[in-house]
Coordinates of C-alpha atoms and ligand atoms in Angstrom, one line a residue:
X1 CA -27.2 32.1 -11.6
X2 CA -31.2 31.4 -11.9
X3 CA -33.1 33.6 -9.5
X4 CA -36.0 31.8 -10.8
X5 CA -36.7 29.1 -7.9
X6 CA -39.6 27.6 -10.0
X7 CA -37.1 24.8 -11.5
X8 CA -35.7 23.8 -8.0
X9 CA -39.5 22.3 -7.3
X10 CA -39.1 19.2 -9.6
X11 CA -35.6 18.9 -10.2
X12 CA -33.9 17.3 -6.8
X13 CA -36.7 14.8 -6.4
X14 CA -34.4 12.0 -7.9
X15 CA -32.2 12.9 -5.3
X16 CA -28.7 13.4 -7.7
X17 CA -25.2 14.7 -6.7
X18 CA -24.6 18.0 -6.9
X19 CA -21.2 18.6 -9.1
X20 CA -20.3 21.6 -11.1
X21 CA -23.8 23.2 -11.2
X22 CA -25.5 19.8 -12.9
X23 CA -27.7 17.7 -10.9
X24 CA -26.0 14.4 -11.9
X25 CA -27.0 10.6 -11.7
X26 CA -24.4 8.7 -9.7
X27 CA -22.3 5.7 -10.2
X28 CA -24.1 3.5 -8.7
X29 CA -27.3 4.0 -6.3
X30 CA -27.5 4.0 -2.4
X31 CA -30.7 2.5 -0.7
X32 CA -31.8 4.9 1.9
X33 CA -33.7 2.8 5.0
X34 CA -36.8 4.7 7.2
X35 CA -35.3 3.7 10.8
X36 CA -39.1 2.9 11.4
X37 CA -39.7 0.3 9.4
X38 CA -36.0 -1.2 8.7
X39 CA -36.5 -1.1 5.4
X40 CA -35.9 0.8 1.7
X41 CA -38.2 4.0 1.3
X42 CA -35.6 5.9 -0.6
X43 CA -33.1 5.4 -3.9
X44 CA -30.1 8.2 -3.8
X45 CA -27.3 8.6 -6.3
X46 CA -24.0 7.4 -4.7
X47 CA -20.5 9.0 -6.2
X48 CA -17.6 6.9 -7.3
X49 CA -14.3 8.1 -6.5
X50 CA -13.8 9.7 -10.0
X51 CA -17.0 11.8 -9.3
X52 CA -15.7 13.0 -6.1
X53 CA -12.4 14.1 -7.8
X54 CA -14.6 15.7 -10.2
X55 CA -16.4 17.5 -7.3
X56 CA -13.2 18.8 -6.2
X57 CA -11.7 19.9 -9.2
X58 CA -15.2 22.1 -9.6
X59 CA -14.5 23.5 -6.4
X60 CA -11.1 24.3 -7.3
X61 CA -12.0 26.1 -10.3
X62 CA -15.1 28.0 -9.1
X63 CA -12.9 29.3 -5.8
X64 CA -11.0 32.2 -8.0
X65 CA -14.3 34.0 -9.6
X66 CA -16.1 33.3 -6.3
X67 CA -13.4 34.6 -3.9
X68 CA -13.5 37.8 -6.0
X69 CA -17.2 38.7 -6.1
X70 CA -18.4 41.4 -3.4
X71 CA -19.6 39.6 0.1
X72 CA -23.0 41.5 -0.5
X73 CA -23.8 39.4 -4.1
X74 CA -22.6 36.2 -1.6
X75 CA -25.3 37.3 1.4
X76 CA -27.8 37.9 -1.4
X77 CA -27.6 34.3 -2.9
X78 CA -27.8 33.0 0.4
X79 CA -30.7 35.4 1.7
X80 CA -32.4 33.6 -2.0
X81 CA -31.6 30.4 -0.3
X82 CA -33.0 31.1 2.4
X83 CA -36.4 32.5 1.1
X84 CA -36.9 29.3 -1.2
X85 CA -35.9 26.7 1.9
X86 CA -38.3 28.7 3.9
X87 CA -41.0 28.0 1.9
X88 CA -40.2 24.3 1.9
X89 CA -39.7 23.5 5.6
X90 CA -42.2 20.6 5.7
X91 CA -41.5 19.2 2.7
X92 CA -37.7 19.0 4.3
X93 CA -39.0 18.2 7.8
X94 CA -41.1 15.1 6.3
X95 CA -38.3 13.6 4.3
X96 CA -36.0 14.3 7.5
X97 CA -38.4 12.0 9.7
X98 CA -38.4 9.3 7.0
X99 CA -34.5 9.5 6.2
X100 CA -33.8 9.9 9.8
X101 CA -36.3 8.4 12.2
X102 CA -37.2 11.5 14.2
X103 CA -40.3 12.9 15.5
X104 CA -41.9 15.4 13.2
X105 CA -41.9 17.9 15.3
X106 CA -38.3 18.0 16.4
X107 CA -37.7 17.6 12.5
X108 CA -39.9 20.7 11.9
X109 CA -37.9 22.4 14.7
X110 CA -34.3 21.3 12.5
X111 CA -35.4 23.0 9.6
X112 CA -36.3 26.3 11.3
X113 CA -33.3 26.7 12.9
X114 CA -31.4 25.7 9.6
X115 CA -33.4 28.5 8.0
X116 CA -32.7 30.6 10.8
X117 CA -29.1 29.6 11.1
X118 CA -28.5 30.6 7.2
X119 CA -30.4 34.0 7.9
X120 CA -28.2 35.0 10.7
X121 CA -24.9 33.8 8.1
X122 CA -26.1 35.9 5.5
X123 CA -26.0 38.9 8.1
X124 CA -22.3 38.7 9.1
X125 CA -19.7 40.8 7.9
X126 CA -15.8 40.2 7.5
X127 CA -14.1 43.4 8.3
X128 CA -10.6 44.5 8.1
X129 CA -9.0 45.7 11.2
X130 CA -6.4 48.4 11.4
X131 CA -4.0 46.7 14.0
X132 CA -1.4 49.8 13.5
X133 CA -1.5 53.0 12.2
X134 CA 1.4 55.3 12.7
X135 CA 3.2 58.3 10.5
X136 CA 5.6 55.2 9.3
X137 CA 3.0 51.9 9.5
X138 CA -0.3 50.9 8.4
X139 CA -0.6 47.2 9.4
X140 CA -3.9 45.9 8.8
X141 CA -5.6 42.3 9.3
X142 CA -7.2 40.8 6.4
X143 CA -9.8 37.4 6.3
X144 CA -9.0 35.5 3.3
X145 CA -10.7 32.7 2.0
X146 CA -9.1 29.6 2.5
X147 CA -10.3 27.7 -0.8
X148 CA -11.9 24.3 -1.4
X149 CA -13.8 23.3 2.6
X150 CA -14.8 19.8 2.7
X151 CA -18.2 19.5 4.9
X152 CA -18.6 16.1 6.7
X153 CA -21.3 15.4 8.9
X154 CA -23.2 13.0 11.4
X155 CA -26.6 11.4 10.7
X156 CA -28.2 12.7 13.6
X157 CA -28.5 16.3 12.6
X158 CA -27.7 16.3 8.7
X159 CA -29.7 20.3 8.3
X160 CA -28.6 21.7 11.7
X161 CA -24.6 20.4 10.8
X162 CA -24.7 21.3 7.4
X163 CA -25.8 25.3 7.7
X164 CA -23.2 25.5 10.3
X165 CA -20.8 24.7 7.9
X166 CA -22.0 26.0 4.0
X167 CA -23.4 29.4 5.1
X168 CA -20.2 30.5 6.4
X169 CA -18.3 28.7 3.8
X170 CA -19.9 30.4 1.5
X171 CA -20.2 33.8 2.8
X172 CA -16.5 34.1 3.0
X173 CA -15.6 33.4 -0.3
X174 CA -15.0 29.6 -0.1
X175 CA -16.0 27.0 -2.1
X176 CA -17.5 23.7 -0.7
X177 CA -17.8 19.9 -1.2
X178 CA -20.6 18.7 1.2
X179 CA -20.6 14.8 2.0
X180 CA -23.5 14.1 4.5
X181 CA -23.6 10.7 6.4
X182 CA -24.3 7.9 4.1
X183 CA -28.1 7.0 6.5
X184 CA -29.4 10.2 6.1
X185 CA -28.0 12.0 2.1
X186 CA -31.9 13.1 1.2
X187 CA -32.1 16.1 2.9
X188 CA -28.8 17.3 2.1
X189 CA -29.2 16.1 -1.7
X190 CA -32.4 18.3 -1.4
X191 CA -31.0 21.1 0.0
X192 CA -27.6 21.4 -3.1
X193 CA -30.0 20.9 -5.2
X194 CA -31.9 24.2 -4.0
X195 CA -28.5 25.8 -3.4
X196 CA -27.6 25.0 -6.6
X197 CA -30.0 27.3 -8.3
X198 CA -28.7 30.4 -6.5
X199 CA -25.2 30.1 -6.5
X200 CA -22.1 29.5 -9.8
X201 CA -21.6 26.3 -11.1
X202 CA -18.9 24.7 -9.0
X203 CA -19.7 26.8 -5.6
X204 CA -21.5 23.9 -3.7
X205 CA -21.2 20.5 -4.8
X206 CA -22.8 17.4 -2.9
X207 CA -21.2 13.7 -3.4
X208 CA -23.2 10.9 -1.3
X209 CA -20.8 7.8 -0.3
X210 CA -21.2 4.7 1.7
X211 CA -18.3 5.6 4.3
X212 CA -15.6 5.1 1.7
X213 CA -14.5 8.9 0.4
X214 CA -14.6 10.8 3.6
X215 CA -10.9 9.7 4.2
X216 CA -10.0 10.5 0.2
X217 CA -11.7 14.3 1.0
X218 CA -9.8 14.7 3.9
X219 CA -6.9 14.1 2.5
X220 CA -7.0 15.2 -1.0
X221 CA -4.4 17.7 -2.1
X222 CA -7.2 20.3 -3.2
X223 CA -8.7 20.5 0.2
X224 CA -8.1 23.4 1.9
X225 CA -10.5 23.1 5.3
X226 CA -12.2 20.0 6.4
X227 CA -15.2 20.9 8.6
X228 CA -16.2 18.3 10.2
X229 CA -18.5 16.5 12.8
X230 CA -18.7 13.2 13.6
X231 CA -17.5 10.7 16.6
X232 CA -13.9 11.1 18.4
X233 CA -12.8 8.0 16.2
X234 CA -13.3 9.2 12.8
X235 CA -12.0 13.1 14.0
X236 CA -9.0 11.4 15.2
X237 CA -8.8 9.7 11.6
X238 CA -9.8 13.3 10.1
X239 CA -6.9 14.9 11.6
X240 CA -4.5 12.7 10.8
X241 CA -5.6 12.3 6.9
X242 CA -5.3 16.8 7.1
X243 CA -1.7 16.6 8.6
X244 CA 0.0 16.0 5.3
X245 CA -1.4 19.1 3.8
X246 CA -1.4 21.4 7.3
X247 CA -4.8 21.6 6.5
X248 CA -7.3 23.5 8.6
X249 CA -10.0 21.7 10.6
X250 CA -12.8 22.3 13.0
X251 CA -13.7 18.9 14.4
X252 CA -17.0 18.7 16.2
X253 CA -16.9 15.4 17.8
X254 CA -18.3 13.4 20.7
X255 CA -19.6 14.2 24.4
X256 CA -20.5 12.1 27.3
X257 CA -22.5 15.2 29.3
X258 CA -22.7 14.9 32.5
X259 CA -25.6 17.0 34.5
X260 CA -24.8 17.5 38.1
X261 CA -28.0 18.1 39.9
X262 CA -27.3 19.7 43.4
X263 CA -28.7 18.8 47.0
X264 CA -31.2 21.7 46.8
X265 CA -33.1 21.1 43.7
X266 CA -36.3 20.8 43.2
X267 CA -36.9 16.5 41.9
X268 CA -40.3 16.9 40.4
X269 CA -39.7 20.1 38.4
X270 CA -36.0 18.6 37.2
X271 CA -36.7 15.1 36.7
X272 CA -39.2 16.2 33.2
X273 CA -36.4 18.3 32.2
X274 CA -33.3 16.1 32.7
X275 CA -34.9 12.9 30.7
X276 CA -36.4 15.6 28.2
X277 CA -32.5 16.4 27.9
X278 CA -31.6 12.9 27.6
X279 CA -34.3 11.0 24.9
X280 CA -34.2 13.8 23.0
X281 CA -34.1 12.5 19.4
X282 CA -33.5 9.7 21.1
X283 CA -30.1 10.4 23.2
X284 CA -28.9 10.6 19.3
X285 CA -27.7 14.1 20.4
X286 CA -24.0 15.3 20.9
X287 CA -25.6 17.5 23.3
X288 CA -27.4 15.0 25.0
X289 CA -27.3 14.4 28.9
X290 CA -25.8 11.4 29.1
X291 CA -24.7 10.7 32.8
X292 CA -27.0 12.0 35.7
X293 CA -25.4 12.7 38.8
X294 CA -27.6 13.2 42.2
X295 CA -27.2 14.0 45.3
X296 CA -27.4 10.8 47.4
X297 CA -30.5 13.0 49.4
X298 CA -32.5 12.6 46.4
X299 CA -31.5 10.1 44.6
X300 CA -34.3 7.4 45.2
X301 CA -36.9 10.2 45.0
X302 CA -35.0 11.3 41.4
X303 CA -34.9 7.7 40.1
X304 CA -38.3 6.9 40.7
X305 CA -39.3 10.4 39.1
X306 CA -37.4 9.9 35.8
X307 CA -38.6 5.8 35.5
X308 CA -41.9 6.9 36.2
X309 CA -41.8 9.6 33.3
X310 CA -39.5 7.2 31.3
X311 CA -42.4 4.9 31.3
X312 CA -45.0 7.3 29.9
X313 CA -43.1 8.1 26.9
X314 CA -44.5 7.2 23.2
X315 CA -42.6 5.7 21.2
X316 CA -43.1 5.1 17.7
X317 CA -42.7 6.4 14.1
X318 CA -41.9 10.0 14.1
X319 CA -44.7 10.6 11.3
X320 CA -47.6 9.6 13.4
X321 CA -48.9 12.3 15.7
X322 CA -48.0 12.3 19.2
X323 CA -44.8 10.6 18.6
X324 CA -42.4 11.7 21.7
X325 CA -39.5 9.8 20.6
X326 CA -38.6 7.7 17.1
X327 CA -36.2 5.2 16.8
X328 CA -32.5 4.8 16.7
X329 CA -31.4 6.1 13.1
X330 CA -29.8 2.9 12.2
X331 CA -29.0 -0.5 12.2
X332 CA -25.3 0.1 13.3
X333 CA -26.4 2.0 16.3
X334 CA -29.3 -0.8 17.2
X335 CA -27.0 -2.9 17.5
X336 CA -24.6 -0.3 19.4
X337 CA -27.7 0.3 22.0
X338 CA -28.6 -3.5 22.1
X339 CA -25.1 -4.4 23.8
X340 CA -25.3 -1.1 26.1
X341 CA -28.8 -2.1 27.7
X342 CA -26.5 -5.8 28.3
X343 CA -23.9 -4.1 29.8
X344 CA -26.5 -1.8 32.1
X345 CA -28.5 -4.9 32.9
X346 CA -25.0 -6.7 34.3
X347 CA -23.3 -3.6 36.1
X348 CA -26.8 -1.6 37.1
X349 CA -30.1 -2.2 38.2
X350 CA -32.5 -0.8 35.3
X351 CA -35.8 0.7 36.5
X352 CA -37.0 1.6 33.5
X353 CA -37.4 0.1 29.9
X354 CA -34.0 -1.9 29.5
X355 CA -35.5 -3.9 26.1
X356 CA -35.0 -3.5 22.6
X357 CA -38.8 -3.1 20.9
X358 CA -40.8 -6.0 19.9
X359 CA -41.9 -4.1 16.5
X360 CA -40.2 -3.5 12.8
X361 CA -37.4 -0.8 12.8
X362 CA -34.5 0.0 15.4
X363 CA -36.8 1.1 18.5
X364 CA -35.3 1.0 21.9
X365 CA -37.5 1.1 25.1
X366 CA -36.7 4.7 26.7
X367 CA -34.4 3.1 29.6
X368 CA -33.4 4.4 33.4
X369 CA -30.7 2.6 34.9
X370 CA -29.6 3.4 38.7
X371 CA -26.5 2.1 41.1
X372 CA -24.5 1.3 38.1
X373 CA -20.3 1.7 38.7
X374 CA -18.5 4.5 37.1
X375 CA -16.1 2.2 35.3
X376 CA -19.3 0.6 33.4
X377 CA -19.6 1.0 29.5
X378 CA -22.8 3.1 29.3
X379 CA -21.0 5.5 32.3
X380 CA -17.6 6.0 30.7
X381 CA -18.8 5.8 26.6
X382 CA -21.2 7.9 24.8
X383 CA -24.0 5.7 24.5
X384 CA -25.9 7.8 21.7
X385 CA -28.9 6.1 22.6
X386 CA -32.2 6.7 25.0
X387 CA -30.2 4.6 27.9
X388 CA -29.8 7.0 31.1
X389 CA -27.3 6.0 34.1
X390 CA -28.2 7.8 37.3
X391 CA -25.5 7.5 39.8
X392 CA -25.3 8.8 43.5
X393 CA -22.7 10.9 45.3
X394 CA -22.1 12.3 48.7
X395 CA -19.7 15.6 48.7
X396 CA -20.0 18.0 45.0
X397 CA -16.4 17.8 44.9
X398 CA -16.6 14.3 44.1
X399 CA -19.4 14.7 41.7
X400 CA -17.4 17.4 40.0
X401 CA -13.8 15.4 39.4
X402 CA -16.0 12.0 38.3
X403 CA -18.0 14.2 36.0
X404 CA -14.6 15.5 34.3
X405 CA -13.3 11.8 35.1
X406 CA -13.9 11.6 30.7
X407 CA -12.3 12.3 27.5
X408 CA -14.9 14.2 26.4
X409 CA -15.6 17.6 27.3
X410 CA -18.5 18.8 24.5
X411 CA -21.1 20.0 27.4
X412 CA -22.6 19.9 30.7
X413 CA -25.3 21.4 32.7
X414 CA -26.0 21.9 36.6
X415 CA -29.2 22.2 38.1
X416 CA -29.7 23.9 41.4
X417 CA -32.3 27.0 43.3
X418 CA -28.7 28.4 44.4
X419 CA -27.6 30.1 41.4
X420 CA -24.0 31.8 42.5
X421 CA -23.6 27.6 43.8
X422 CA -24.7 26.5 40.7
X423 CA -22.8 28.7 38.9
X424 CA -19.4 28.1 40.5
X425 CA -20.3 24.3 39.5
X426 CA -20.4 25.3 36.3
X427 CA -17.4 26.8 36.3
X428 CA -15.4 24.0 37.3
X429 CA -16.9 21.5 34.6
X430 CA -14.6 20.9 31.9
X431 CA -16.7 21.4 28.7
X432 CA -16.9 24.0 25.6
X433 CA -20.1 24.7 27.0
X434 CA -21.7 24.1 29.9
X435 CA -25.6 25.2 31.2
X436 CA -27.2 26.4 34.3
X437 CA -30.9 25.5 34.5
X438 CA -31.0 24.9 31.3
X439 CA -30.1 22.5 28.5
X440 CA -29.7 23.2 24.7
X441 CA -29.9 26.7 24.7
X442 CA -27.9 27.4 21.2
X443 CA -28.2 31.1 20.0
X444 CA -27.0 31.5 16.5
X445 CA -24.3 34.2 17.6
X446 CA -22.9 32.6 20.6
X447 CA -20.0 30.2 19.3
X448 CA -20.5 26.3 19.8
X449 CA -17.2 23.9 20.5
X450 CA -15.9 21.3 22.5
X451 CA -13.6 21.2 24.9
X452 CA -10.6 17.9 25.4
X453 CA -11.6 15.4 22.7
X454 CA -14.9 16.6 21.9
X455 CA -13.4 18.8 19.4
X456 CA -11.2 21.7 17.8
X457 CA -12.1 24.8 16.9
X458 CA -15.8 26.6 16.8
X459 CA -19.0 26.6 14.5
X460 CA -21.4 29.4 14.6
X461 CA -21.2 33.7 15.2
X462 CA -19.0 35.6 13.7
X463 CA -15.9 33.0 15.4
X464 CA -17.7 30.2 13.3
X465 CA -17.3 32.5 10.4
X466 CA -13.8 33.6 10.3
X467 CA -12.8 29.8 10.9
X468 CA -13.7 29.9 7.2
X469 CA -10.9 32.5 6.4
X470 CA -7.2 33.2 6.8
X471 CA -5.8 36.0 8.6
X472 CA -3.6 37.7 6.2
X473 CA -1.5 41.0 7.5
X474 CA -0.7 43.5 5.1
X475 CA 1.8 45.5 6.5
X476 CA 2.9 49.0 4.7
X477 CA 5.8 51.4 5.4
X478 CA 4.8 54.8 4.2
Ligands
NAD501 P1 -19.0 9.0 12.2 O1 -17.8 9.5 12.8 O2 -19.2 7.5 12.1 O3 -19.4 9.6 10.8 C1 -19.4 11.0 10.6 C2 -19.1 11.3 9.1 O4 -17.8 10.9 8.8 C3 -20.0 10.5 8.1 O5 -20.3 11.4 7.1 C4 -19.0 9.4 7.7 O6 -19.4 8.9 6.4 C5 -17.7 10.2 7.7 N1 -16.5 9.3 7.7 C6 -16.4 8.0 8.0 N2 -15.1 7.6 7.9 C7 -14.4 8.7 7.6 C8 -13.0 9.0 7.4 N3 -12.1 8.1 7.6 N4 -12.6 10.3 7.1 C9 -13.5 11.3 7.0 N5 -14.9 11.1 7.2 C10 -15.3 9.8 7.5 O7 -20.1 9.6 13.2 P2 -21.7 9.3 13.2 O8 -21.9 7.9 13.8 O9 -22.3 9.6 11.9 O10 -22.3 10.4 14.2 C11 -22.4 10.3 15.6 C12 -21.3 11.0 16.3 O11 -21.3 12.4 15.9 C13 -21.4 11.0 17.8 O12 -20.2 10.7 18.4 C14 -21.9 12.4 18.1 O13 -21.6 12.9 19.4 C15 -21.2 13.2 17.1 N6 -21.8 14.5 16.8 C16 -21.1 15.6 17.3 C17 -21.7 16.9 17.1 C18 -21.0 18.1 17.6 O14 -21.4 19.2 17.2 N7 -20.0 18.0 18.4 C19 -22.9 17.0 16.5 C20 -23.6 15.8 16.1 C21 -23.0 14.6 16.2

C-alpha cells in the first residue's frame, strides 16, 4: 500500500483501467462526449473481454488476503480515501459536469455526498450476534464476505452509485470490479485510480466497456454479488445472467414517482418545489417526480404555477454560472425525450416548453404538460427527462390506486398542511420510500430500495452493508 497520495495527482489523468493494482492502457479507446456540445472532450481506455477476465481473476486472488485483514486496517484505507477525494472535490465535480452534462453545482453537491457517503462506510461495524447461549449451545451469527462484487452503474449519478456500492464492498472484506456506464467512465476511472493508491493490488479494479461486458460480469463464474443500478430492462437481464450461479444481487432499478398533492395545499409554496423535484439534473433522476397528481380544485391554479416557473428556468452548459439545468446526458436519451415531447404534444396539451433546443448538445426545453390520459407514454413510462405530466383527480382514493396503477414502486412523495392526512397517504403509496413534504431527503444511515420492479434489496446504513456479507451460523455444543 502507498500512503503517499502525492503519486495519485498525475497518474489517473490518462484516464486507464484499473486492474490488479496497475493503472493500465486499454484495448482499444472510448471517446467520451460533453452532453453540451455533442461532441469528443475526452479519450478513456476501454477493456477487451480478456482484460475484464483479467480484472476478475485479480479480484479473485486478492479476496483471500483481503477477507483476512482486520476491518479496522479496511476503515483506515478507506478513511485515506476519503481524505485524498476530499481534497479533490472540484477537480471531480468539473470533469463530472463535462462527462455528464450537469450543473456545477449539483455536481459539486455529488461529490460531497460521495465523500460523505465513504466517511459514514468507513464508520460501520460488522458484529457478531450471540443468537443462543445456553449451558449446552452457543449459536452465534457471523457476516462473511461474499467474494468477487461486480458494481454496475447508471450514467446519471456515476459518484453517488458507486460509493454506495465500493465502500461497503470493501469494508466487509470483499473484493470489487467496478464497471461504470460507458457516457460517463471519467469520474469513476478517476476515483480507482485514487482508490488504488490506498488499497492491495487486486482490491478494486475498474474496466470501462461500451455496453458489451456488463452481461459477461454478471454472469461470470467468479462473481459472487452483482450490485447493480440501472433501468428495469437491463435488472431484468442482470437477474437472469446471476441465476445460473444463485448469485446475490441488489438491483436498484427504475421509478415512475408519482407526487400526490392534496386539496389543502398551499399552490405557490408547492409549485417551486414539485418542478424543483422534477428538472432536477434534468428529470435524469431515479428519484425524480415524474407524474404530478392535483386536486381538480387546484389544478388550473398549479398548472399555471409550474409553466410559469418552467418558463423561467436556465438552461445551458452546466459549467457556466447560473446554469439551473444542463442537458440530457446523451444522445440515446435525446432521442428518448424527443419522441416523449411527440407523444405529450398528441395525448396532452403542453403549457410549457414541449421543444427540443435550437443549440449544439442534447438540451430539452424544461416542459409542463396538463390533461394528458393516464394510458399515455410519458404517464405510464419513466421518461428520465425534464417532461412533467400534471393530471387532475376528484376523490384521493382515486389518485392513490392510479398513482400505484405502475410497475414501479422506487418512491413517492405527498404534499399537504394536514400532516396525519398526508401521512396516511403516504402510507398507502406503494414505494421503497415514499416523502411527506419533502423530496430527496437521503441520510447516509437510513437504507434506500425500491419497492415492485424498482428493485431488490437495499444500498446504504448498516442494511446496505451487510448486503455485502453472508450470514454464516456457527453453532457449538459444549
Ligand atoms: P442501463 O440499464 O441502460 O445501464 C446501466 C448499466 O448497465 C450500464 O453500466 C450499462 O453498461 C450496463 N449494462 C448494459 N447491459 C447490461 C447487461 N446485459 N448486463 C449487465 N449490465 C449491463 O441504465 P441507464 O440508462 O444507464 O440508467 C438509467 C436508469 O437507471 C433509469 O431507469 C434510472 O431510473 C435508473 N437508476 C436507478 C437508480 C436507483 O437507485 N434505483 C439510480 C440511478 C438510476
Amino acid at each position: 500500500m502507498n500512503a503517499n497520495p502525492k503519486t495519485v495527482e498525475t497518474a489517473p489523468q490518462s484516464f486507464q483501467l484499473v486492474i490488479d493494482g496497475k493503472l493500465v492502457a486499454g484495448a482499444q479507446s472510448l471517446d467520451v462526449i460533453n452532453p453540451a456540445t455533442g461532441k469528443v472532450f475526452m479519450t478513456c481506455a476501454r477493456a477487451s473481454q480478456a482484460q475484464m477476465e483479467q480484472a476478475i481473476a485479480a479480484a479473485k486472488a486478492a479476496f483471500p488476503a483481503w477477507a483476512n485483514t482486520r476491518i479496522a486496517e479496511r476503515r483506515a484505507a478507506l478513511n485515506k480515501i476519503a481524505d485524498v477525494f476530499a481534497t479533490r472535490l472540484d477537480e471531480f465535480a468539473r470533469l463530472s459536469t463535462q462527462e455528464s452534462g450537469k450543473p456545477l453545482a449539483l455536481a459539486v453537491r455529488e461529490m460531497k455526498g460521495a465523500l460523505a457517503s465513504l466517511r459514514a462506510f468507513a464508520q460501520l461495524d460488522i458484529q457478531d450476534k450471540v443468537l443462543k447461549e445456553t449451558d449446552t449451545t452457543r449459536i452465534v451469527q457471523k457476516h462473511a464476505p461474499l467474494g468477487v462484487i461486480a458494481a454496475i452503474t447508471a450514467w446519471n449519478y456515476p459518484m453517488t452509485l458507486l460509493v454506495n456500492k465500493m465502500p461497503p464492498a470493501v469494508l466487509a472484506g470483499n473484493t470489487i470490479v467496478v464497471k461504470p456506464a460507458p457516457t460517463t467512465p471519467l469520474t469513476t476511472l478517476l476515483f480507482g485510480a485514487l482508490c488504488n493508491e490506498f488499497l492491495p493490488p487486486g482490491v478494486m479494479n475498474v474496466i470501462v466497456d461500451q455496453n458489451d461486458l456488463g452481461g459477461l460480469l454478471t454472469q461470470h463464474p467468479d462473481i459472487a454479488k452483482v450490485a447493480f443500478t440501472g433501468s428495469t430492462a437491463t435488472g431484468k437481464k442482470v437477474m437472469a445472467g446471476a441465476a445460473s450461479g444463485v448469485k446475490r444481487v441488489t438491483l436498484e432499478l427504475g421509478g415512475n414517482d408519482p407526487a400526490i398533492v392534496l386539496d389543502d395545499a398551499d399552490v405557490k409554496t408547492l409549485a417551486p418545489k414539485i418542478l424543483a423535484g422534477a428538472l432536477v439534473n434534468a428529470g435524469q433522476v431515479c428519484l425524480a417526480i415524474k407524474r404530478v397528481f392535483v386536486h381538480e380544485s387546484q389544478y388550473d391554479a398549479m398548472c399555471d404555477e409550474l409553466a410559469k416557473l418552467a418558463k423561467q428556468v436556465v438552461v445551458g452548459d452546466g459549467l457556466e454560472q447560473g446554469t439551473q439545468m444542463g442537458p440530457l446526458q446523451n444522445k440515446m436519451q435525446f432521442e428518448k425525450a424527443k419522441e416523449f415531447l411527440d407523444d405529450a404534444r398528441k395525448h396532452g396539451t403542453v403549457i410549457a416548453g414541449g421543444n427540443p433546443m435550437q443549440r449544439d448538445g442534447y438540451f430539452i426545453e424544461p416542459t409542463v404538460v396538463r390533461d394528458i390520459a393516464d394510458d399515455a407514454r410519458l404517464v405510464r413510462d419513466e421518461q428520465f427527462a425534464p417532461i412533467v405530466p400534471v393530471l387532475k383527480y376528484t376523490e384521493l382514493s382515486d389518485a392513490i390506486r392510479r398513482a400505484n396503477d405502475t410497475d414501479y414502486g422506487l418512491g413517492a412523495t405527498v404534499w399537504g398542511t394536514n400532516l396525519e392526512r398526508a401521512s396516511e397517504v403516504a402510507m398507502q403509496l406503494e414505494a421503497g420510500t415514499v416523502w411527506v413534504n419533502k423530496h430527496l431527503d437521503l441520510p447516509l444511515d437510513v437504507p434506500f430500495g425500491g419497492a415492485k420492479q424498482s428493485g431488490l434489496g437495499v444500498e446504504k446504513g448498516q442494511e446496505g452493508l451487510e448486503e455485502f456479507t453472508q450470514a454464516r451460523i456457527i453453532n457449538i455444543g459444549r
